[in-house]
Amino acid sequence: VRVDLNADLGEGFGIWRLGDDDALLDVVTSANVACGFHAGDPLTMRRVCARAAERGVAIGAQVSYRDLAGFGRRRMDVEPEELAADVLYQIGALAAFARLAGDRVRYVKPHGALYHVVADDPRQADALARAVAGYDRQLPLLGLSGSALHRAADQHGVHFVAEAFADRSYRADGRLVARGEPDAVLHDPDTVATRSVEMIRSGTVQTIDGTPVPVRVESLCLHGDTAGALELAGRVRAALQAAGVTLAPFVR
Amino acid sequence: VRVDLNADLGEGFGIWRLGDDDALLDVVTSANVACGFHAGDPLTMRRVCARAAERGVAIGAQVSYRDLAGFGRRRMDVEPEELAADVLYQIGALAAFARLAGDRVRYVKPHGALYHVVADDPRQADALARAVAGYDRQLPLLGLSGSALHRAADQHGVHFVAEAFADRSYRADGRLVARGEPDAVLHDPDTVATRSVEMIRSGTVQTIDGTPVPVRVESLCLHGDTAGALELAGRVRAALQAAGVTLAPFVR
Amino acid sequence: VRVDLNADLGEGFGIWRLGDDDALLDVVTSANVACGFHAGDPLTMRRVCARAAERGVAIGAQVSYRDLAGFGRRRMDVEPEELAADVLYQIGALAAFARLAGDRVRYVKPHGALYHVVADDPRQADALARAVAGYDRQLPLLGLSGSALHRAADQHGVHFVAEAFADRSYRADGRLVARGEPDAVLHDPDTVATRSVEMIRSGTVQTIDGTPVPVRVESLCLHGDTAGALELAGRVRAALQAAGVTLAPFVR
Amino acid sequence: VRVDLNADLGEGFGIWRLGDDDALLDVVTSANVACGFHAGDPLTMRRVCARAAERGVAIGAQVSYRDLAGFGRRRMDVEPEELAADVLYQIGALAAFARLAGDRVRYVKPHGALYHVVADDPRQADALARAVAGYDRQLPLLGLSGSALHRAADQHGVHFVAEAFADRSYRADGRLVARGEPDAVLHDPDTVATRSVEMIRSGTVQTIDGTPVPVRVESLCLHGDTAGALELAGRVRAALQAAGVTLAPFVR
């Protein structure tokens, strides 16, 4: 049994920092590196790529709407052609730093509002999958299983990797309970750690109603933007290792 | 006898355009494509790369300080490490579009204030040459012969390609007469066209004092940002062809 | 009988220009000056304000989403509090240049996607009206009669000024035929000029079905971003003057 | 005996924070509020202005080069006309939030590289002083006594307020020992606190050579970007109050 652990990295900009990249690089096996559109200046990108490569952490392009002021968290009505070009620009920029580190970009994951939009909107999902296919059909997309992006990736012949969330409640239909609703986010470290192991072992997750539902977990998404989140991420990693789960990038 | 003709392309941003990219692509053999820091949005970069590749025009990364508001024309005291990272980011971003067009980035040329700073400042020149060497030691730098950048390129084992200006006056020491000084820029199309042919044939240029001085011309720099400039560029091309000079990218 | 003529001005950025501000300032009585979020650099804002003040053209703040790359034409899901702050920032910035010109900001008009969103979305409309009311309750908002923004302005005690479009087709319900539908935009200068006079004289407009519908016209919106648009704007102005309509800012 | 205490505030951007604005507002009497060019998004500007106004802290415009990526710390060769327009834009933007808080902008202080450049470069110093004079000749400039900006302010009839630094070493000529030289920055809280009181009481400061030199202290510049800096700022405030120095904004 094996799983990948992914988290967002390099999300500072210029003088500003967000989270502890170095600590998080000791936890994850895949790094979603910000590419400059919602966060991520070139120096930070270079440093994160260098350290990820040293540790054998897979480098992924965390692509976003062009929105530094809103950290890419605001839905934008970007034309598909323009979105595709924006995505290519970001992948290419990150690829330079991966190359400098003797490595390359291994996957693409949408960030923030784009992540949510491409889960439902076929036009933007198609634009993102088409951009990735145009750049390199071998490059996988990481996202939500069963989403519009998943279908678009299939259509464009792009390998889709499904991620799951150990600290989020699931509904009976397998989707996440929306943030803001009661008990949408789980905070107890023991619960989250135990849940991680169960999701991976059983291929199911206990829904908010108490019934199990199948879940595809090729990668678990962790967070490191606060001290608490980082500690939780470490707990999940330790629990998985204790349970004999192999932690490794989903890409070879 | 052969020479390359280079010019700046893709220097619009979003809704704004600058010059006529398509017309200029019929004149030049190398396109210095703006990479988003002084100009150049992703859609424009994609289109220019596609059309350059179709026509056999070599794609070069026109790298700049991060300064959209000033079009990269303002000297900036950027730390070498940061400048190197900014340059890598831009080369990488353009490389994605060159790749999409079935081609690749063939050379790097600094833009605007960066061009002038790296002609004299060894620290920034070294940062630029080091960035290029780190990315791909086979990638040539295009710039001013005898400049600090020329020396830095030599030190880093990067091939340096010397460009000359048919519409600028030269001093006895082989440097350009500074813009703003009398007769710094030549405007008469016949003079400029004749001068182009002579520079390439003889390897010398008539200085502002009337004496000839040696000039290394692997590429001639043309402009297309006004209707007049574009017409002049066409005249230079026609004169060179009429004189039997082969026009071809300096890269194979 | 009197009417105001408004148009967007100062929509260049840095080296890039859009339209002929000086020519347009001879046509309009109110200038919607871009404030830096979709277009409009500080030097341009200063120049446009100075020239508008000289000619007695009213200075209005043309506020937008923060989106230079998309020229403010992309709908963005901005939180109301943040939108209100963005609007205040832009009004304030323009006010500095109006003040330098011995004048002040006389009204506010939303630009691009924001214009369309606040016509229908009560949350963003409320945020915009609240921002204006908080800054200066005497400052009118210019927009579409009967829109969500109109209602929000009424609720916040902000004076709302209704604009109409001489070159657009109207539906039987008084709304504009959407761009992209057949005959949505009128191109014949004579038709548009005649229509301008009729709208203002009769207070009605011929709909696309041929029936008249009431229209409130305190200001006519003109365009100057192309040579054709500028010429059309001049034709409308001339036709209104020939018909004895007084052209003057809607603000005193 | 009285003195003003100033510090930089509102230097986050979007999701990113820098320093603890609320804690610092309890220490200072004047807030240099970032205006969006090196830091400072509109929501942050609004919040800082509201809280400063509540506490009777004077609101100042901390103006900068347009350089978010470099936090305004990189010297830029901006043309005087453009620099003046950039400064006006920032003052105006902040003025909107001061107005919303029932207050107004009380002074202007240059930030980062601009602070250093206008200390020596008469062209940029003149542009800054001219911009302030054009906006409001009653608006004081806060900076380094004896600097080029001081002279430019005098020439433009702008009141100049001199600040001093309790945690920096002074040379015999009254200038600061450059950062990077040994003992340029004082770290011991007791030393800095004692020094603050002495500077204000005696109007002199002990130089790095041990001899006293006159120093004009209308405002003391404090920092709050780290926990240590914030604590030091609190210590200086407490020491001044214990010594009977009145702490109040330099503006009425």
Coordinates of C-alpha atoms in Angstrom, one line a residue, chain A residues 21 36-37 51 67 74 76 83 105 128 145 153 177 199-200 207 213 224 232 250:
Chain A
D21 CA 8.5 25.5 3.2
G36 CA 4.0 33.6 -9.6
F37 CA 0.3 34.2 -10.5
R51 CA 15.4 21.7 -2.0
D67 CA -4.4 37.5 -9.0
R74 CA -11.5 34.8 -6.5
M76 CA -12.5 34.9 -12.6
L83 CA -6.5 30.6 -19.3
V105 CA 8.0 19.6 -13.5
L128 CA -6.6 23.6 -18.4
S145 CA -11.8 12.6 -8.5
A153 CA -8.1 15.1 -18.6
V177 CA -19.0 19.1 2.7
M199 CA -9.0 6.0 3.8
I200 CA -5.9 4.5 2.2
T207 CA -19.2 10.3 5.5
V213 CA -18.4 5.8 0.7
G224 CA 1.4 23.9 6.1
L232 CA -1.2 18.0 11.8
F250 CA 2.7 9.3 -7.4

